[in-house]
Structure formats: structure tokens, C-alpha cells
Short mmCIF file of C-alpha atoms in Angstrom, two decimals:
data_model
loop_
_atom_site.label_atom_id
_atom_site.label_comp_id
_atom_site.label_asym_id
_atom_site.label_seq_id
_atom_site.Cartn_x
_atom_site.Cartn_y
_atom_site.Cartn_z
CA MET R 29 0.00 0.00 0.00
CA SER R 30 1.34 3.44 -0.87
CA ASP R 31 2.24 6.09 1.67
CA LEU R 32 -0.62 8.27 0.37
CA ALA R 33 -3.13 5.58 1.16
CA LYS R 34 -1.77 5.27 4.69
CA THR R 35 -2.06 9.02 5.38
CA PRO R 36 -5.51 10.14 6.69
CA GLN R 37 -7.15 12.85 4.64
CA SER R 38 -7.38 16.27 6.26
CA PRO R 39 -10.69 18.17 6.15
CA ALA R 40 -9.30 20.43 3.48
CA ASP R 41 -8.25 17.46 1.31
CA ALA R 42 -11.77 16.01 1.67
CA GLY R 43 -13.32 19.19 0.29
CA THR R 44 -14.87 20.35 3.58
CA ALA R 45 -14.28 23.57 5.51
CA PRO R 46 -11.78 23.26 8.34
CA LYS R 47 -13.40 23.00 11.74
CA THR R 48 -12.91 25.66 14.41
CA PRO R 49 -10.37 24.43 16.95
CA ALA R 50 -11.92 23.23 20.19
CA PRO R 51 -11.36 25.31 23.34
CA ALA R 52 -8.09 24.63 25.08
CA ALA R 53 -9.83 23.23 28.13
CA ALA R 54 -11.64 20.69 25.97
CA VAL R 55 -8.46 19.73 24.09
CA GLU R 56 -6.54 19.21 27.28
CA GLY R 57 -9.42 17.23 28.78
CA SER R 58 -9.36 19.32 31.96
CA ALA R 59 -12.98 20.58 31.72
CA ALA R 60 -16.13 20.29 29.65
CA PRO R 61 -16.86 23.00 27.06
CA VAL R 62 -18.64 26.02 28.56
CA PRO R 63 -22.16 26.41 27.07
CA ALA R 64 -23.12 29.69 25.48
CA VAL R 65 -25.11 32.00 27.77
CA ASP R 66 -27.56 34.67 26.65
CA PRO R 67 -25.84 37.99 27.46
CA ARG R 68 -29.14 39.30 28.87
CA LEU R 69 -28.82 36.75 31.70
CA LEU R 70 -25.53 38.34 32.74
CA VAL R 71 -27.05 41.76 33.41
CA ARG R 72 -26.89 41.34 37.17
CA GLU R 73 -23.14 40.69 37.02
CA GLU R 74 -22.42 43.95 35.16
CA GLY R 75 -23.57 46.34 37.86
CA LEU R 76 -25.39 49.58 37.11
CA LYS R 77 -24.23 49.59 33.50
CA GLY R 78 -25.81 46.19 32.90
CA TYR R 79 -29.11 47.24 34.44
CA TRP R 80 -29.24 50.44 32.41
CA THR R 81 -28.52 48.49 29.21
CA GLU R 82 -31.27 46.01 30.03
CA PHE R 83 -33.70 48.81 30.92
CA THR R 84 -33.14 50.64 27.62
CA ARG R 85 -33.43 47.36 25.71
CA LYS R 86 -36.82 46.66 27.31
CA ILE R 87 -38.08 50.17 26.59
CA ARG R 88 -37.02 49.93 22.94
CA GLY R 89 -38.61 46.48 22.73
CA GLY R 90 -41.93 47.67 24.17
CA GLU R 91 -41.61 45.79 27.48
CA LEU R 92 -42.87 48.61 29.69
CA GLY R 93 -44.22 46.50 32.55
CA SER R 94 -45.66 48.58 35.41
CA LEU R 95 -43.56 51.64 34.58
CA PRO R 96 -46.40 53.76 33.06
CA VAL R 97 -48.79 53.16 35.96
CA VAL R 98 -46.12 53.83 38.60
CA LEU R 99 -45.18 57.10 36.90
CA GLY R 100 -48.88 57.92 36.65
CA LEU R 101 -49.38 57.36 40.37
CA ILE R 102 -46.47 59.67 41.16
CA VAL R 103 -47.93 62.40 38.93
CA ILE R 104 -51.40 61.96 40.46
CA ALA R 105 -50.02 62.21 44.00
CA VAL R 106 -47.96 65.32 43.26
CA VAL R 107 -50.72 67.15 41.37
CA PHE R 108 -53.49 66.54 43.92
CA GLN R 109 -51.21 67.16 46.90
CA LEU R 110 -50.37 70.57 45.44
CA GLN R 111 -54.08 71.24 44.93
CA ASN R 112 -55.08 70.02 48.40
CA SER R 113 -52.57 69.38 51.17
CA ASN R 114 -54.88 66.75 52.70
CA PHE R 115 -54.71 64.40 49.70
CA LEU R 116 -52.00 62.27 51.32
CA SER R 117 -53.49 62.57 54.80
CA ALA R 118 -54.40 59.51 56.89
CA SER R 119 -58.13 59.77 56.25
CA SER R 120 -57.63 60.22 52.51
CA VAL R 121 -55.26 57.26 52.20
CA ALA R 122 -57.66 55.12 54.26
CA ASN R 123 -60.57 56.09 52.01
CA ILE R 124 -58.59 55.15 48.90
CA ALA R 125 -57.70 51.78 50.47
CA VAL R 126 -61.25 50.98 51.57
CA TYR R 127 -62.97 52.06 48.36
CA SER R 128 -60.39 50.13 46.32
CA SER R 129 -61.03 46.85 48.13
CA GLY R 130 -64.35 45.59 46.74
CA LEU R 131 -63.83 46.69 43.16
CA GLY R 132 -60.20 45.61 43.38
CA ILE R 133 -61.17 42.07 44.37
CA MET R 134 -63.50 41.96 41.38
CA ALA R 135 -60.68 43.30 39.18
CA VAL R 136 -58.51 40.32 40.20
CA GLY R 137 -61.12 38.04 38.63
CA ILE R 138 -61.13 40.15 35.47
CA VAL R 139 -57.33 39.88 35.30
CA PHE R 140 -57.60 36.09 35.00
CA VAL R 141 -60.26 36.43 32.29
CA LEU R 142 -58.19 38.97 30.34
CA ILE R 143 -55.08 36.78 30.54
CA LEU R 144 -57.24 34.08 28.99
CA GLY R 145 -57.88 36.51 26.13
CA GLU R 146 -61.60 36.90 26.90
CA ILE R 147 -63.94 39.35 28.63
CA ASP R 148 -66.62 39.05 31.31
CA LEU R 149 -69.40 41.65 31.12
CA SER R 150 -71.45 40.14 33.93
CA MET R 151 -69.21 41.04 36.88
CA GLY R 152 -71.45 43.83 38.16
CA SER R 153 -74.62 41.75 37.95
CA VAL R 154 -72.96 38.76 39.64
CA ALA R 155 -71.83 41.09 42.45
CA GLY R 156 -75.44 42.24 42.82
CA VAL R 157 -76.73 38.66 42.92
CA GLY R 158 -74.15 37.71 45.55
CA ALA R 159 -75.20 40.61 47.76
CA ALA R 160 -78.90 39.81 47.22
CA VAL R 161 -78.39 36.14 48.17
CA TRP R 162 -76.55 37.14 51.34
CA ALA R 163 -79.17 39.72 52.33
CA GLY R 164 -82.06 37.38 51.60
CA LEU R 165 -80.57 34.54 53.61
CA GLN R 166 -79.19 36.40 56.62
CA VAL R 167 -81.40 39.46 56.99
CA SER R 168 -84.72 38.24 55.63
CA ASN R 169 -84.57 34.57 56.70
CA GLY R 170 -82.28 34.62 59.72
CA THR R 171 -79.65 32.24 58.32
CA ASN R 172 -76.32 32.12 60.13
CA GLU R 173 -74.26 35.01 58.74
CA TRP R 174 -71.18 32.94 57.92
CA LEU R 175 -73.28 30.36 56.10
CA ALA R 176 -75.06 33.15 54.23
CA ILE R 177 -71.73 34.64 53.15
CA VAL R 178 -70.37 31.27 51.98
CA LEU R 179 -73.53 30.52 50.01
CA ALA R 180 -73.47 33.99 48.44
CA VAL R 181 -69.87 33.54 47.29
CA LEU R 182 -70.56 30.01 46.01
CA THR R 183 -73.47 31.41 44.02
CA GLY R 184 -70.94 33.49 42.15
CA THR R 185 -68.80 30.39 41.59
CA VAL R 186 -71.72 28.49 40.05
CA ILE R 187 -72.68 31.44 37.84
CA GLY R 188 -69.10 31.83 36.61
CA ALA R 189 -68.79 28.10 35.88
CA LEU R 190 -72.05 28.27 33.93
CA HIS R 191 -70.65 31.09 31.80
CA GLY R 192 -67.50 29.06 31.23
CA PHE R 193 -69.51 25.98 30.26
CA PHE R 194 -71.46 27.79 27.54
CA PHE R 195 -68.26 29.39 26.28
CA ALA R 196 -65.97 26.34 26.39
CA LYS R 197 -68.34 23.45 25.69
CA ILE R 198 -71.12 24.99 23.58
CA GLY R 199 -68.90 27.44 21.72
CA VAL R 200 -70.87 30.63 22.44
CA PRO R 201 -68.49 33.63 22.44
CA ALA R 202 -67.65 34.82 25.95
CA PHE R 203 -68.78 38.33 25.04
CA VAL R 204 -72.29 37.06 24.20
CA VAL R 205 -72.52 34.67 27.16
CA THR R 206 -71.54 37.27 29.73
CA LEU R 207 -73.62 39.98 28.08
CA ALA R 208 -76.63 37.69 28.41
CA GLY R 209 -75.54 37.07 31.98
CA PHE R 210 -75.31 40.80 32.62
CA LEU R 211 -78.98 41.15 31.72
CA GLY R 212 -80.24 37.86 33.16
CA TRP R 213 -78.51 38.10 36.53
CA MET R 214 -79.66 41.69 36.87
CA GLY R 215 -83.22 40.39 36.59
CA LEU R 216 -82.49 37.63 39.11
CA GLN R 217 -81.08 40.22 41.50
CA GLU R 218 -84.29 42.25 41.33
CA TRP R 219 -86.38 39.10 41.77
CA LEU R 220 -84.41 38.01 44.83
CA MET R 221 -84.86 41.45 46.39
CA GLY R 222 -88.62 41.13 45.87
CA GLY R 223 -90.55 44.22 46.89
CA GLU R 224 -87.63 45.54 48.92
CA GLY R 225 -85.75 48.42 47.33
CA SER R 226 -82.91 47.76 49.73
CA ILE R 227 -82.06 45.49 52.66
CA ASN R 228 -79.91 47.22 55.27
CA THR R 229 -76.77 45.64 56.67
CA PRO R 230 -77.29 44.53 60.30
CA SER R 231 -75.29 46.54 62.80
CA GLY R 232 -72.13 44.76 63.92
CA SER R 233 -72.45 42.04 61.27
CA VAL R 234 -69.52 40.54 59.41
CA VAL R 235 -70.51 42.23 56.16
CA GLU R 236 -70.78 45.64 57.82
CA ASN R 237 -67.29 45.20 59.30
CA LEU R 238 -65.77 44.38 55.90
CA THR R 239 -65.28 48.09 55.16
CA ASN R 240 -66.01 49.69 58.53
CA TYR R 241 -63.61 47.88 60.82
CA PHE R 242 -60.13 49.32 61.48
CA PHE R 243 -57.33 47.79 63.54
CA ALA R 244 -56.71 50.66 65.93
CA ASP R 245 -53.68 48.96 67.47
CA LYS R 246 -50.59 50.41 65.80
CA ILE R 247 -48.87 47.04 65.84
CA ALA R 248 -51.38 45.78 63.25
CA ALA R 249 -50.28 48.16 60.48
CA TYR R 250 -46.59 47.97 61.32
CA GLY R 251 -46.76 44.21 61.80
CA LEU R 252 -48.38 43.71 58.41
CA ALA R 253 -45.76 45.98 56.83
CA VAL R 254 -42.89 44.03 58.41
CA LEU R 255 -44.51 40.74 57.36
CA ALA R 256 -44.84 41.98 53.78
CA VAL R 257 -41.17 42.98 53.69
CA ALA R 258 -40.11 39.64 55.18
CA VAL R 259 -42.15 37.66 52.65
CA TYR R 260 -40.76 39.76 49.79
CA LEU R 261 -37.18 39.26 51.01
CA ALA R 262 -37.76 35.52 51.39
CA SER R 263 -39.10 35.28 47.84
CA LEU R 264 -36.04 37.11 46.47
CA LEU R 265 -33.66 34.86 48.39
CA ARG R 266 -35.55 31.75 47.31
CA ASP R 267 -35.44 32.82 43.67
CA SER R 268 -31.73 33.61 43.92
CA GLY R 269 -31.01 30.25 45.54
CA ARG R 270 -32.90 28.34 42.87
CA ARG R 271 -31.05 30.17 40.08
CA LYS R 272 -27.69 29.47 41.67
CA ALA R 273 -28.61 25.81 42.06
CA ALA R 274 -29.41 25.71 38.36
CA GLN R 275 -26.08 27.47 37.61
CA LEU R 276 -27.83 30.55 36.24
CA PRO R 277 -26.92 34.18 36.96
CA ALA R 278 -28.73 35.34 40.11
CA ARG R 279 -29.36 38.68 41.77
CA PRO R 280 -26.38 39.85 43.84
CA VAL R 281 -26.86 40.50 47.54
CA THR R 282 -26.62 44.26 47.00
CA GLU R 283 -29.56 44.25 44.59
CA ILE R 284 -31.66 42.11 46.92
CA ALA R 285 -30.89 44.51 49.77
CA LEU R 286 -31.76 47.55 47.63
CA ARG R 287 -35.06 46.09 46.41
CA THR R 288 -36.03 45.09 49.95
CA ALA R 289 -35.14 48.54 51.28
CA VAL R 290 -37.33 50.27 48.67
CA VAL R 291 -40.30 48.02 49.46
CA ALA R 292 -39.73 48.52 53.19
CA VAL R 293 -39.75 52.30 52.86
CA LEU R 294 -42.98 52.26 50.84
CA VAL R 295 -44.99 49.91 53.06
CA LEU R 296 -43.73 51.41 56.32
CA ALA R 297 -44.61 54.88 55.04
CA VAL R 298 -48.18 53.73 54.36
CA ALA R 299 -48.34 52.12 57.81
CA TYR R 300 -47.11 55.34 59.38
CA VAL R 301 -49.71 57.45 57.58
CA MET R 302 -52.48 55.09 58.69
CA ASN R 303 -51.29 55.08 62.30
CA GLU R 304 -49.51 58.20 63.40
CA PRO R 305 -51.09 61.42 62.07
CA GLU R 306 -54.00 63.04 63.87
CA GLY R 307 -57.31 61.55 62.81
CA ALA R 308 -55.78 58.24 61.67
CA ARG R 309 -58.09 55.28 62.26
CA GLY R 310 -55.56 52.49 61.83
CA LEU R 311 -55.31 49.60 59.38
CA PRO R 312 -58.55 48.90 57.44
CA LEU R 313 -59.75 45.31 57.47
CA ALA R 314 -60.81 45.79 53.86
CA LEU R 315 -57.21 46.42 52.80
CA VAL R 316 -56.00 43.30 54.64
CA LEU R 317 -58.58 41.13 52.87
CA PHE R 318 -57.80 42.70 49.49
CA LEU R 319 -54.08 42.04 49.94
CA ALA R 320 -54.81 38.46 51.02
CA VAL R 321 -56.79 37.88 47.82
CA LEU R 322 -53.96 39.39 45.78
CA VAL R 323 -51.29 37.22 47.41
CA VAL R 324 -53.27 34.00 46.92
CA ALA R 325 -54.23 34.87 43.33
CA ASP R 326 -50.64 35.85 42.48
CA PHE R 327 -49.38 32.56 43.86
CA VAL R 328 -51.93 30.66 41.78
CA ALA R 329 -51.08 32.62 38.63
CA ARG R 330 -47.28 32.46 38.87
CA ARG R 331 -46.41 29.46 41.00
CA THR R 332 -48.88 26.73 40.07
CA LEU R 333 -49.39 24.50 37.07
CA PHE R 334 -52.92 25.87 36.68
CA GLY R 335 -51.59 29.42 36.39
CA ARG R 336 -49.14 28.40 33.66
CA LYS R 337 -51.97 26.73 31.80
CA VAL R 338 -54.03 29.93 31.93
CA PHE R 339 -51.18 31.90 30.37
CA ALA R 340 -50.62 29.17 27.79
CA VAL R 341 -54.28 29.13 26.74
CA GLY R 342 -54.36 32.92 26.63
CA GLY R 343 -51.23 33.02 24.49
CA ASN R 344 -52.30 30.36 21.99
CA ALA R 345 -55.26 28.10 22.74
CA GLU R 346 -54.58 25.68 19.88
CA ALA R 347 -50.93 25.26 20.82
CA ALA R 348 -51.98 24.67 24.43
CA ARG R 349 -54.47 22.04 23.31
CA ARG R 350 -51.79 20.22 21.30
CA ALA R 351 -49.52 20.34 24.32
CA GLY R 352 -52.06 18.27 26.23
CA ILE R 353 -53.75 21.04 28.23
CA ASN R 354 -57.46 20.63 28.88
CA VAL R 355 -58.40 24.01 27.43
CA ASP R 356 -62.11 23.67 28.20
CA LEU R 357 -61.47 22.93 31.87
CA VAL R 358 -59.09 25.89 32.15
CA ARG R 359 -61.66 28.24 30.62
CA ILE R 360 -64.47 27.02 32.87
CA SER R 361 -62.23 27.34 35.92
CA VAL R 362 -61.18 30.89 35.06
CA PHE R 363 -64.77 32.07 34.68
CA ALA R 364 -65.64 30.30 37.94
CA ILE R 365 -62.84 32.24 39.66
CA ALA R 366 -64.13 35.48 38.18
CA GLY R 367 -67.67 34.74 39.39
CA THR R 368 -66.43 33.87 42.87
CA LEU R 369 -64.49 37.12 43.23
CA ALA R 370 -67.37 39.12 41.77
CA ALA R 371 -69.77 37.81 44.43
CA PHE R 372 -67.18 38.39 47.16
CA GLY R 373 -66.59 41.93 45.92
CA GLY R 374 -70.35 42.49 45.94
CA LEU R 375 -70.37 41.97 49.72
CA PHE R 376 -67.81 44.78 50.07
CA ILE R 377 -69.97 47.06 47.95
CA ALA R 378 -72.97 46.18 50.14
CA SER R 379 -70.89 47.02 53.19
CA LEU R 380 -69.93 50.42 51.77
CA SER R 381 -73.45 51.31 50.66
CA GLY R 382 -75.09 50.12 53.90
CA GLY R 383 -76.89 47.12 52.44
CA ALA R 384 -78.00 45.21 49.36
CA THR R 385 -80.03 47.10 46.77
CA LYS R 386 -81.63 46.37 43.42
CA SER R 387 -79.07 48.61 41.74
CA LEU R 388 -75.96 47.24 43.49
CA GLY R 389 -73.31 46.42 40.90
CA GLY R 390 -74.92 48.67 38.31
CA GLY R 391 -73.81 52.05 37.05
CA ASN R 392 -70.12 52.18 36.21
CA THR R 393 -69.11 49.26 38.43
CA LEU R 394 -68.24 46.94 35.54
CA MET R 395 -66.38 49.65 33.66
CA LEU R 396 -64.27 50.54 36.70
CA VAL R 397 -63.39 46.89 37.30
CA ILE R 398 -62.25 46.33 33.71
CA ALA R 399 -60.50 49.71 33.66
CA ALA R 400 -58.53 48.86 36.81
CA ALA R 401 -57.15 45.65 35.29
CA VAL R 402 -56.22 47.32 32.00
CA ILE R 403 -54.80 50.50 33.54
CA GLY R 404 -52.71 48.34 35.86
CA GLY R 405 -51.03 46.69 32.88
CA THR R 406 -53.02 43.58 31.96
CA SER R 407 -53.23 43.19 28.19
CA LEU R 408 -56.60 43.12 26.45
CA PHE R 409 -55.09 40.76 23.88
CA GLY R 410 -54.51 37.84 26.25
CA GLY R 411 -51.49 35.95 27.52
CA ARG R 412 -49.91 38.87 29.37
CA GLY R 413 -50.65 40.43 32.74
CA LYS R 414 -50.11 40.31 36.48
CA VAL R 415 -52.55 39.94 39.34
CA TRP R 416 -51.01 42.94 41.08
CA SER R 417 -52.17 45.11 38.18
CA ALA R 418 -55.62 45.01 39.82
CA LEU R 419 -54.15 46.80 42.84
CA LEU R 420 -52.21 49.36 40.82
CA GLY R 421 -55.08 50.12 38.48
CA MET R 422 -57.65 50.45 41.25
CA ILE R 423 -55.37 52.76 43.24
CA VAL R 424 -55.03 54.95 40.14
CA ILE R 425 -58.81 55.13 39.67
CA GLN R 426 -59.64 55.72 43.33
CA SER R 427 -56.83 58.27 43.68
CA ILE R 428 -58.22 60.24 40.76
CA GLN R 429 -61.74 60.10 42.17
CA GLN R 430 -60.56 61.00 45.68
CA GLY R 431 -58.48 63.91 44.42
CA LEU R 432 -61.23 65.28 42.20
CA ASN R 433 -63.73 65.01 45.05
CA MET R 434 -61.41 66.93 47.33
CA ILE R 435 -61.10 69.82 44.87
CA GLY R 436 -64.84 69.83 44.17
CA MET R 437 -64.98 68.37 40.66
CA SER R 438 -68.27 66.85 39.46
CA ASN R 439 -68.86 63.16 38.65
CA ALA R 440 -69.01 64.08 34.96
CA ILE R 441 -65.42 65.36 35.07
CA GLN R 442 -64.33 62.28 37.02
CA ASN R 443 -65.81 59.94 34.41
CA MET R 444 -64.18 61.85 31.55
CA ILE R 445 -60.77 61.77 33.19
CA THR R 446 -61.08 58.09 34.11
CA GLY R 447 -62.10 57.32 30.52
CA ALA R 448 -59.09 59.24 29.20
CA VAL R 449 -56.77 57.31 31.52
CA LEU R 450 -58.29 54.01 30.36
CA LEU R 451 -57.85 54.97 26.71
CA ALA R 452 -54.23 55.95 27.38
CA ALA R 453 -53.61 52.56 29.01
CA VAL R 454 -55.05 50.68 26.03
CA VAL R 455 -53.05 52.82 23.60
CA ILE R 456 -49.86 52.09 25.55
CA ASP R 457 -50.70 48.37 25.53
CA SER R 458 -51.34 48.38 21.77
CA VAL R 459 -48.18 50.34 20.95
CA SER R 460 -46.15 48.14 23.29
CA ARG R 461 -47.47 44.98 21.66
CA ARG R 462 -46.72 46.33 18.18
CA THR R 463 -43.21 47.33 19.25
CA GLN R 464 -42.58 43.85 20.64
CA LYS R 465 -43.68 42.29 17.37
CA THR R 466 -41.32 44.59 15.46
CA ALA R 467 -38.50 43.61 17.82
CA GLY R 468 -39.41 39.93 17.39
CA ARG R 469 -40.34 39.45 21.06
CA ALA R 470 -44.14 39.11 20.91
#
């Protein structure tokens, strides 16, 4: 055999492009090749420069998050405080918190529906039915108040599941189903009330205390604030630990400390306003219950398999179906959640208004609930949103209404301004979505 036959052909001789030499570590056998890492995951290791680069990238890509609503809240606070020095007083902050609670709880249900890519127009009517069921059972028939409350909330669950059934199983569009529900449940509400125009809330009852009870002990507000900071810090540390265990870039200790400090300043400032100034009544029970609903709903949305399925169905229902997700069950469950929170929110509205009425849940209740979710940052196009947007959006709406009331503006002006804010939120959402598509990130 010739020498040429004994010599192995090189890549060049074989007509192929020469391969890139392997890393030295791989050649020497001392370590495995280092996998490529997305530079965006290394932001936290680049300090302030990395964060600024990531921030500008998100802005250019249309990923605005909660930035618009946070800036809006700052502007609202500054403008109304300059107009009336009592805007940030203890009584004013307490009013905003209490009046945000019932509608805010209903807005949490709408957030789930919007993430699904649908709409629920029956929220106000379901709230009215829930209040009517409670009033009829407890006040008119002497049923145990806790049992009456549970049955009222479960009524909302059944109504929501019924909406979901017609939408998911029968194929009726959610808009039509819930519009029919808006009209039908309004009639049921009037029928349940019978000849009574209103049924007053019993003095000292659980429902009356929903929005009228305040924890006068200062430790309640400060304790809740400290607990919130501790839970937030624990979540950051847990997330950092999990990323390190997976050998992914994690937040440095300095960033965790800074984030925790900012949250601590904010929540402790609110606790101070509710406790210390003259005329402060303490921590409202309504705010505690609203925050509890938010925490549970946020956990369900972000930390459970069901929550991931909701986002998957909202992003692309057909792809979710092919991935093995029971799309119909997810849709029915989401509408059941919305109905449950609508009925629960109706009890808060009854508490504020002094009882159940035939018109409870009417007027602009539905519009404010939807507006809160959208203004807070939940997309109308499905697949994108956060439960906490219900809190942010409702604070924006109630702050505007509180400020305008304090400077003597009419309801007509309030509605026009709220409508303008809602339109601005939808415009921002639409532009953001279009920008993300252009950047290839939608």
C-alpha cells in the first residue's frame, strides 16, 4: 500500500471547511466546554451599567411593565397634593384603600379572564346577585351570617362556571354569554330582592365590618408591613437560591438589599400614615382582605401549574391544546374564579353602601373593574398580565376620584378623566405589543 493511502485525509483534502479548533480546556481534557449563555442573563453581574442596558433594551422592545402606571401614580399624587394638602393625609389614604377593596377584588377576577384573552361583562350583575343572596338569607330569613356569606360567594362560583360551560363546551363567544348574563342576573337580583328596594346591613355584622372595621392597634399596620417585607425578602432569596442551584446568573446580595429597602420604605410609610397622624383610624380590614386575595391569586397565577396553563391558553389556545392542556377545563375554571371574586366583591360594595339594593353592581361598576385591570397593565389581547395590576389600576382610579372630590370636581369630570386614563392605558398596551412584534419578542 502506498504512503498516500496510509495518510488520513485532512478536512481540506476532503473538500470540507476546516473545523474551528476546540477550546483549550476541551483539548486538554481538563474541563467540559462552557455552554453559550444569553448575554441578557448576565445583566446582574455587570452592575449599574448592565441594568441600564437592560432597561433601555426593554423600553425599545416595548416591554414597559408597570412603569407607566407607577409614573402615573407619582404624577397623580404630586398634582393633587399641590391642589389640596390633605390628599396624602391619613383619612384620605384610608378612604382610597377601603374604596379600592371591593372593586379591586372583582378586578382580580377580570385579570384572569383577560389573561385568557376573553372578557366578562357580567361582573357587576354577579356582584349584585351575591349581595342579594346574602341579604335574603341572613337578613330576611335569619340564616347564620357565615353560612349566608359562603352561600353567596358560592353562588358566584356556580354562575361563573355556567358562563364558562357555555363558552368552552357549547362554543358561544364569551362576550355574548356574559352579556346575556349581565342582563339575566340583573333580573335575578331584582327578583331576589322582591318588593324591597334595599335590605340594610345589620349593625355589627360581618358584612358591615368588611369596610367599617379598622385595627386601631398600631402594631397591626406595622406588623403587616414588616410581614410583607419579610415575605418579599424571602421570595427574592428563594429565587436567587434556585437560580444558583441551576447554575444561572442570580441577583447579587446588594440588589436584593436595595429592592427590599425600597419596598420597606414604601410599606412602612403607608403604615405610618395610617397610624400616626391626627385623625388616623388604623389599618382597614378591607385592605387586609384585598391584599390576602392578591397574594393567593398571584401565587396561583405564577407558582402553580394551573396558572401556567391559563397563560398558555391565553397566548395560543390551539398550541396549548396540542400540548395536552385541557383548554375547556381551564376556561371554565377561570370564569368560575371570576364569578367567585365578583360575588365576594359584591359583599364589600354592600358594606360600603349600607346594604344590598336592586341597583348594586350597576352604574359604572363593571367599567371601573375592567378599567382597573387594564390600567394596571393587563393586556386586552390575552397571555400577558399580572394579578397585582388590579391593585395598581384600582389605586389609580380611586386616587383620581378621591383627588377630584377633594377639589370639588363633578362626577361628569371624574368619568371623563377616568375614561381618558383608560384609553391611554389601552393605547400604551397596543403600541407596546406592536413594538414587541417589530422587535421579534411578541
